[in-house]
PDB file of C-alpha atoms in Angstrom:
ATOM      1  CA  MET B   1      99.671 -80.301 235.701  1.00  0.00           C
ATOM      2  CA  ASN B   2      99.650 -76.729 234.368  1.00  0.00           C
ATOM      3  CA  LEU B   3      98.574 -78.155 231.019  1.00  0.00           C
ATOM      4  CA  ILE B   4      95.693 -80.046 232.632  1.00  0.00           C
ATOM      5  CA  THR B   5      94.614 -76.937 234.546  1.00  0.00           C
ATOM      6  CA  SER B   6      94.657 -74.986 231.291  1.00  0.00           C
ATOM      7  CA  LEU B   7      92.583 -77.635 229.514  1.00  0.00           C
ATOM      8  CA  LEU B   8      90.046 -77.715 232.343  1.00  0.00           C
ATOM      9  CA  GLY B   9      89.557 -73.993 231.780  1.00  0.00           C
ATOM     10  CA  ARG B  10      88.527 -74.393 228.137  1.00  0.00           C
ATOM     11  CA  LEU B  11      86.390 -77.494 227.759  1.00  0.00           C
ATOM     12  CA  ASP B  12      85.316 -78.551 224.279  1.00  0.00           C
ATOM     13  CA  TYR B  13      84.566 -82.023 222.911  1.00  0.00           C
ATOM     14  CA  PRO B  14      88.176 -83.028 221.980  1.00  0.00           C
ATOM     15  CA  THR B  15      89.396 -81.693 225.337  1.00  0.00           C
ATOM     16  CA  ILE B  16      86.692 -83.617 227.209  1.00  0.00           C
ATOM     17  CA  PHE B  17      87.726 -86.786 225.352  1.00  0.00           C
ATOM     18  CA  PHE B  18      91.428 -86.244 226.090  1.00  0.00           C
ATOM     19  CA  LEU B  19      90.980 -85.429 229.776  1.00  0.00           C
ATOM     20  CA  MET B  20      88.695 -88.399 230.337  1.00  0.00           C
ATOM     21  CA  LEU B  21      91.220 -90.598 228.532  1.00  0.00           C
ATOM     22  CA  LEU B  22      93.857 -89.412 231.000  1.00  0.00           C
ATOM     23  CA  GLU B  23      91.461 -89.878 233.936  1.00  0.00           C
ATOM     24  CA  SER B  24      90.917 -93.503 232.958  1.00  0.00           C
ATOM     25  CA  THR B  25      94.637 -94.272 232.832  1.00  0.00           C
ATOM     26  CA  VAL B  26      96.755 -93.331 235.840  1.00  0.00           C
ATOM     27  CA  VAL B  27      96.917 -89.546 235.459  1.00  0.00           C
ATOM     28  CA  PRO B  28      95.128 -87.835 238.390  1.00  0.00           C
ATOM     29  CA  VAL B  29      92.438 -85.907 236.511  1.00  0.00           C
ATOM     30  CA  PRO B  30      89.181 -85.747 238.537  1.00  0.00           C
ATOM     31  CA  SER B  31      86.305 -86.735 236.231  1.00  0.00           C
ATOM     32  CA  GLU B  32      83.888 -84.592 238.234  1.00  0.00           C
ATOM     33  CA  LEU B  33      85.919 -81.511 237.251  1.00  0.00           C
ATOM     34  CA  VAL B  34      85.595 -82.444 233.582  1.00  0.00           C
ATOM     35  CA  VAL B  35      82.091 -83.779 233.010  1.00  0.00           C
ATOM     36  CA  SER B  36      80.143 -81.640 235.492  1.00  0.00           C
ATOM     37  CA  PRO B  37      81.588 -78.295 234.305  1.00  0.00           C
ATOM     38  CA  ALA B  38      81.069 -79.377 230.681  1.00  0.00           C
ATOM     39  CA  ALA B  39      77.424 -80.178 231.465  1.00  0.00           C
ATOM     40  CA  TYR B  40      77.176 -76.849 233.310  1.00  0.00           C
ATOM     41  CA  HIS B  41      78.202 -75.076 230.087  1.00  0.00           C
ATOM     42  CA  ALA B  42      75.844 -77.296 228.102  1.00  0.00           C
ATOM     43  CA  ALA B  43      72.974 -76.072 230.270  1.00  0.00           C
ATOM     44  CA  GLY B  44      74.025 -72.547 229.280  1.00  0.00           C
ATOM     45  CA  GLY B  45      73.818 -73.441 225.592  1.00  0.00           C
ATOM     46  CA  ASN B  46      77.561 -73.588 224.890  1.00  0.00           C
ATOM     47  CA  LEU B  47      77.790 -77.371 224.444  1.00  0.00           C
ATOM     48  CA  ASP B  48      75.432 -80.269 223.720  1.00  0.00           C
ATOM     49  CA  ILE B  49      74.750 -82.423 226.797  1.00  0.00           C
ATOM     50  CA  VAL B  50      74.439 -85.635 224.767  1.00  0.00           C
ATOM     51  CA  LEU B  51      77.808 -85.016 223.107  1.00  0.00           C
ATOM     52  CA  VAL B  52      79.361 -84.193 226.487  1.00  0.00           C
ATOM     53  CA  ILE B  53      78.326 -87.621 227.790  1.00  0.00           C
ATOM     54  CA  LEU B  54      79.309 -89.334 224.534  1.00  0.00           C
ATOM     55  CA  PHE B  55      82.807 -87.854 224.323  1.00  0.00           C
ATOM     56  CA  SER B  56      83.465 -88.323 228.034  1.00  0.00           C
ATOM     57  CA  THR B  57      82.459 -91.991 227.791  1.00  0.00           C
ATOM     58  CA  LEU B  58      84.524 -92.556 224.633  1.00  0.00           C
ATOM     59  CA  GLY B  59      87.493 -90.958 226.381  1.00  0.00           C
ATOM     60  CA  ALA B  60      86.978 -93.222 229.393  1.00  0.00           C
ATOM     61  CA  ASP B  61      86.841 -96.240 227.077  1.00  0.00           C
ATOM     62  CA  ALA B  62      90.086 -95.196 225.375  1.00  0.00           C
ATOM     63  CA  GLY B  63      91.913 -94.666 228.661  1.00  0.00           C
ATOM     64  CA  ALA B  64      90.573 -97.913 230.100  1.00  0.00           C
ATOM     65  CA  THR B  65      91.756 -99.734 226.987  1.00  0.00           C
ATOM     66  CA  ILE B  66      95.290 -98.420 227.553  1.00  0.00           C
ATOM     67  CA  ASN B  67      95.248 -99.814 231.102  1.00  0.00           C
ATOM     68  CA  TYR B  68      93.738-103.093 229.890  1.00  0.00           C
ATOM     69  CA  LEU B  69      96.456-103.522 227.248  1.00  0.00           C
ATOM     70  CA  ALA B  70      99.154-102.651 229.796  1.00  0.00           C
ATOM     71  CA  GLY B  71      97.868-105.379 232.115  1.00  0.00           C
ATOM     72  CA  TYR B  72      97.382-107.848 229.253  1.00  0.00           C
ATOM     73  CA  TYR B  73     100.807-107.485 227.654  1.00  0.00           C
ATOM     74  CA  LEU B  74     103.140-106.114 230.337  1.00  0.00           C
ATOM     75  CA  GLY B  75     102.103-108.344 233.226  1.00  0.00           C
ATOM     76  CA  ARG B  76     102.079-107.891 236.976  1.00  0.00           C
ATOM     77  CA  PRO B  77     105.844-107.397 237.677  1.00  0.00           C
ATOM     78  CA  ILE B  78     106.177-104.462 235.275  1.00  0.00           C
ATOM     79  CA  ILE B  79     102.885-102.919 236.431  1.00  0.00           C
ATOM     80  CA  TYR B  80     104.043-103.096 240.054  1.00  0.00           C
ATOM     81  CA  LYS B  81     107.468-101.718 239.142  1.00  0.00           C
ATOM     82  CA  PHE B  82     105.870 -98.688 237.493  1.00  0.00           C
ATOM     83  CA  ALA B  83     103.450 -98.193 240.394  1.00  0.00           C
ATOM     84  CA  ASN B  84     106.379 -98.050 242.814  1.00  0.00           C
ATOM     85  CA  SER B  85     108.496 -95.801 240.593  1.00  0.00           C
ATOM     86  CA  LYS B  86     108.932 -92.026 240.704  1.00  0.00           C
ATOM     87  CA  TRP B  87     106.530 -91.677 237.763  1.00  0.00           C
ATOM     88  CA  GLY B  88     103.982 -93.851 239.495  1.00  0.00           C
ATOM     89  CA  ARG B  89     104.165 -91.700 242.628  1.00  0.00           C
ATOM     90  CA  MET B  90     103.705 -88.581 240.486  1.00  0.00           C
ATOM     91  CA  CYS B  91     100.460 -90.162 239.277  1.00  0.00           C
ATOM     92  CA  LEU B  92      99.441 -90.785 242.930  1.00  0.00           C
ATOM     93  CA  LEU B  93      99.906 -94.491 242.293  1.00  0.00           C
ATOM     94  CA  ASN B  94     101.473 -97.280 244.330  1.00  0.00           C
ATOM     95  CA  GLN B  95     101.479-101.074 244.428  1.00  0.00           C
ATOM     96  CA  GLN B  96      98.918-101.155 247.226  1.00  0.00           C
ATOM     97  CA  LYS B  97      96.355 -99.339 245.072  1.00  0.00           C
ATOM     98  CA  VAL B  98      96.906-101.748 242.185  1.00  0.00           C
ATOM     99  CA  GLU B  99      96.576-104.717 244.532  1.00  0.00           C
ATOM    100  CA  LYS B 100      93.362-103.226 245.925  1.00  0.00           C
ATOM    101  CA  SER B 101      91.878-103.008 242.429  1.00  0.00           C
ATOM    102  CA  GLU B 102      92.991-106.606 241.745  1.00  0.00           C
ATOM    103  CA  ALA B 103      91.337-107.814 244.938  1.00  0.00           C
ATOM    104  CA  TYR B 104      88.103-106.044 244.011  1.00  0.00           C
ATOM    105  CA  PHE B 105      88.164-107.596 240.537  1.00  0.00           C
ATOM    106  CA  ASN B 106      88.952-111.065 241.868  1.00  0.00           C
ATOM    107  CA  ASN B 107      86.219-110.875 244.507  1.00  0.00           C
ATOM    108  CA  HIS B 108      83.469-109.619 242.217  1.00  0.00           C
ATOM    109  CA  GLY B 109      84.355-111.114 238.856  1.00  0.00           C
ATOM    110  CA  MET B 110      83.918-109.514 235.465  1.00  0.00           C
ATOM    111  CA  VAL B 111      80.986-107.395 236.676  1.00  0.00           C
ATOM    112  CA  ALA B 112      83.611-105.477 238.682  1.00  0.00           C
ATOM    113  CA  THR B 113      84.437-103.614 235.464  1.00  0.00           C
ATOM    114  CA  ILE B 114      80.962-102.052 235.737  1.00  0.00           C
ATOM    115  CA  THR B 115      80.687-101.432 239.474  1.00  0.00           C
ATOM    116  CA  GLY B 116      84.376-100.582 239.793  1.00  0.00           C
ATOM    117  CA  ARG B 117      83.884 -97.599 237.469  1.00  0.00           C
ATOM    118  CA  LEU B 118      81.682 -96.043 240.158  1.00  0.00           C
ATOM    119  CA  ILE B 119      84.068 -96.407 243.102  1.00  0.00           C
ATOM    120  CA  PRO B 120      86.745 -93.801 243.922  1.00  0.00           C
ATOM    121  CA  GLY B 121      90.244 -95.243 244.113  1.00  0.00           C
ATOM    122  CA  ILE B 122      89.166 -98.232 242.019  1.00  0.00           C
ATOM    123  CA  ARG B 123      87.599 -96.492 239.021  1.00  0.00           C
ATOM    124  CA  HIS B 124      90.713 -95.687 236.992  1.00  0.00           C
ATOM    125  CA  LEU B 125      92.605 -98.885 237.927  1.00  0.00           C
ATOM    126  CA  ILE B 126      89.978-101.611 237.513  1.00  0.00           C
ATOM    127  CA  SER B 127      90.984-102.068 233.859  1.00  0.00           C
ATOM    128  CA  ILE B 128      94.451-103.302 234.843  1.00  0.00           C
ATOM    129  CA  PRO B 129      93.303-106.518 236.585  1.00  0.00           C
ATOM    130  CA  ALA B 130      90.879-107.087 233.691  1.00  0.00           C
ATOM    131  CA  GLY B 131      93.893-107.126 231.390  1.00  0.00           C
ATOM    132  CA  LEU B 132      95.969-109.226 233.777  1.00  0.00           C
ATOM    133  CA  SER B 133      93.199-111.845 233.858  1.00  0.00           C
ATOM    134  CA  LYS B 134      92.995-111.861 230.021  1.00  0.00           C
ATOM    135  CA  MET B 135      89.301-110.934 230.140  1.00  0.00           C
ATOM    136  CA  ASN B 136      87.673-110.911 226.699  1.00  0.00           C
ATOM    137  CA  TYR B 137      88.299-107.406 225.348  1.00  0.00           C
ATOM    138  CA  TRP B 138      84.874-106.840 223.785  1.00  0.00           C
ATOM    139  CA  LEU B 139      83.091-107.918 226.949  1.00  0.00           C
ATOM    140  CA  PHE B 140      85.458-105.672 228.917  1.00  0.00           C
ATOM    141  CA  LEU B 141      84.673-102.751 226.601  1.00  0.00           C
ATOM    142  CA  LEU B 142      80.927-103.332 226.939  1.00  0.00           C
ATOM    143  CA  TYR B 143      81.086-103.404 230.746  1.00  0.00           C
ATOM    144  CA  THR B 144      83.422-100.409 230.843  1.00  0.00           C
ATOM    145  CA  THR B 145      81.104 -98.404 228.598  1.00  0.00           C
ATOM    146  CA  LEU B 146      78.121 -99.226 230.812  1.00  0.00           C
ATOM    147  CA  GLY B 147      79.936 -98.297 234.017  1.00  0.00           C
ATOM    148  CA  ALA B 148      81.563 -95.159 232.617  1.00  0.00           C
ATOM    149  CA  GLY B 149      78.322 -94.139 230.914  1.00  0.00           C
ATOM    150  CA  VAL B 150      76.355 -94.341 234.157  1.00  0.00           C
ATOM    151  CA  TRP B 151      79.019 -92.375 236.055  1.00  0.00           C
ATOM    152  CA  ASN B 152      79.213 -89.699 233.355  1.00  0.00           C
ATOM    153  CA  CYS B 153      75.423 -89.354 233.274  1.00  0.00           C
ATOM    154  CA  ILE B 154      75.427 -88.774 237.039  1.00  0.00           C
ATOM    155  CA  LEU B 155      78.163 -86.142 236.767  1.00  0.00           C
ATOM    156  CA  ALA B 156      76.448 -84.502 233.803  1.00  0.00           C
ATOM    157  CA  ALA B 157      73.140 -84.357 235.674  1.00  0.00           C
ATOM    158  CA  LEU B 158      74.936 -82.668 238.569  1.00  0.00           C
ATOM    159  CA  GLY B 159      76.503 -80.026 236.334  1.00  0.00           C
ATOM    160  CA  TRP B 160      73.217 -79.357 234.538  1.00  0.00           C
ATOM    161  CA  TYR B 161      71.406 -79.026 237.866  1.00  0.00           C
ATOM    162  CA  LEU B 162      73.992 -76.657 239.368  1.00  0.00           C
ATOM    163  CA  HIS B 163      73.725 -74.291 236.410  1.00  0.00           C
ATOM    164  CA  SER B 164      70.342 -73.098 237.663  1.00  0.00           C
ATOM    165  CA  PHE B 165      71.645 -71.578 240.892  1.00  0.00           C
ATOM    166  CA  VAL B 166      75.461 -71.707 241.196  1.00  0.00           C
ATOM    167  CA  PRO B 167      77.663 -68.931 239.716  1.00  0.00           C
ATOM    168  CA  GLU B 168      80.582 -70.204 237.644  1.00  0.00           C
ATOM    169  CA  ASP B 169      83.203 -68.922 240.063  1.00  0.00           C
ATOM    170  CA  LYS B 170      81.682 -71.135 242.799  1.00  0.00           C
ATOM    171  CA  LEU B 171      81.209 -74.174 240.577  1.00  0.00           C
ATOM    172  CA  GLU B 172      84.342 -76.174 241.475  1.00  0.00           C
ATOM    173  CA  GLU B 173      83.768 -75.721 245.206  1.00  0.00           C
ATOM    174  CA  THR B 174      80.106 -76.728 244.929  1.00  0.00           C
ATOM    175  CA  ILE B 175      80.913 -79.775 242.808  1.00  0.00           C
ATOM    176  CA  GLY B 176      83.301 -80.895 245.542  1.00  0.00           C
ATOM    177  CA  VAL B 177      80.566 -80.661 248.178  1.00  0.00           C
ATOM    178  CA  TYR B 178      77.949 -82.482 246.102  1.00  0.00           C
ATOM    179  CA  GLY B 179      80.565 -84.973 244.902  1.00  0.00           C
ATOM    180  CA  HIS B 180      80.982 -86.346 248.425  1.00  0.00           C
ATOM    181  CA  TYR B 181      77.242 -87.001 248.732  1.00  0.00           C
ATOM    182  CA  ILE B 182      77.177 -88.679 245.316  1.00  0.00           C
ATOM    183  CA  THR B 183      80.151 -90.867 246.229  1.00  0.00           C
ATOM    184  CA  TYR B 184      78.589 -92.029 249.505  1.00  0.00           C
ATOM    185  CA  THR B 185      75.278 -92.759 247.778  1.00  0.00           C
ATOM    186  CA  ILE B 186      76.945 -94.750 245.006  1.00  0.00           C
ATOM    187  CA  LEU B 187      79.057 -96.729 247.463  1.00  0.00           C
ATOM    188  CA  ALA B 188      75.907 -97.623 249.386  1.00  0.00           C
ATOM    189  CA  LEU B 189      74.085 -98.673 246.200  1.00  0.00           C
ATOM    190  CA  VAL B 190      77.047-100.755 245.003  1.00  0.00           C
ATOM    191  CA  ALA B 191      77.263-102.448 248.409  1.00  0.00           C
ATOM    192  CA  ILE B 192      73.539-103.259 248.301  1.00  0.00           C
ATOM    193  CA  ALA B 193      73.854-104.624 244.748  1.00  0.00           C
ATOM    194  CA  ILE B 194      76.816-106.801 245.736  1.00  0.00           C
ATOM    195  CA  LEU B 195      75.001-108.132 248.817  1.00  0.00           C
ATOM    196  CA  TYR B 196      71.906-108.869 246.730  1.00  0.00           C
ATOM    197  CA  TYR B 197      73.984-110.700 244.120  1.00  0.00           C
ATOM    198  CA  ALA B 198      75.846-112.675 246.790  1.00  0.00           C
ATOM    199  CA  ALA B 199      72.595-113.615 248.574  1.00  0.00           C
ATOM    200  CA  ALA B 200      70.916-114.683 245.322  1.00  0.00           C
ATOM    201  CA  HIS B 201      73.969-116.769 244.372  1.00  0.00           C
ATOM    202  CA  TYR B 202      74.036-118.402 247.821  1.00  0.00           C
ATOM    203  CA  LEU B 203      70.337-119.269 247.756  1.00  0.00           C
ATOM    204  CA  LYS B 204      70.604-120.668 244.229  1.00  0.00           C
ATOM    205  CA  LYS B 205      73.586-122.793 245.239  1.00  0.00           C
ATOM    206  CA  LYS B 206      71.773-123.994 248.361  1.00  0.00           C
ATOM    207  CA  LYS B 207      68.781-125.166 246.334  1.00  0.00           C
ATOM    208  CA  CYS B 208      71.078-127.194 244.114  1.00  0.00           C
TER     209      CYS B 208
END
């Protein structure tokens, strides 16, 4: 964790990619403490905002691919065994969290790889049930890129916005405050989208 703390203190494009790769596996790296500070520095002219979003999304894709391949080739028993192991606990992981991500994927289908990227507690694990279900990889990658891209754009917009009035030594604290509002808003929007999709599907089925 000291290494991660050190990397968070000196964000550049390879570091952004690496940290977001870790965030999309099972390592507890908060994406809001990667993308938003990077965008904050981009607003100050030290980085390019487009490249911040690009490298963060590519990193998320790479990490998600690792989880996908683990689910695809290792299978549920080994995934659960790791989740319940000492190493799994060090990554703040347990079988219940994996099962929760599986339930979300099973309930919402392949589109869960998009919406799941926006939901805390699901975001970094949703790739595992995609692999377990043998979802087509290229479709998985497309959906993951869309979901991760949207999330990273939101975080980047937050960091860019905060640059105009928040001193750097208050940045992490302020991101935490705004992050809660963003999370609640996204959860509400995802819930509305799911209800709309379910209602449209029900009405279509009823007509048939």
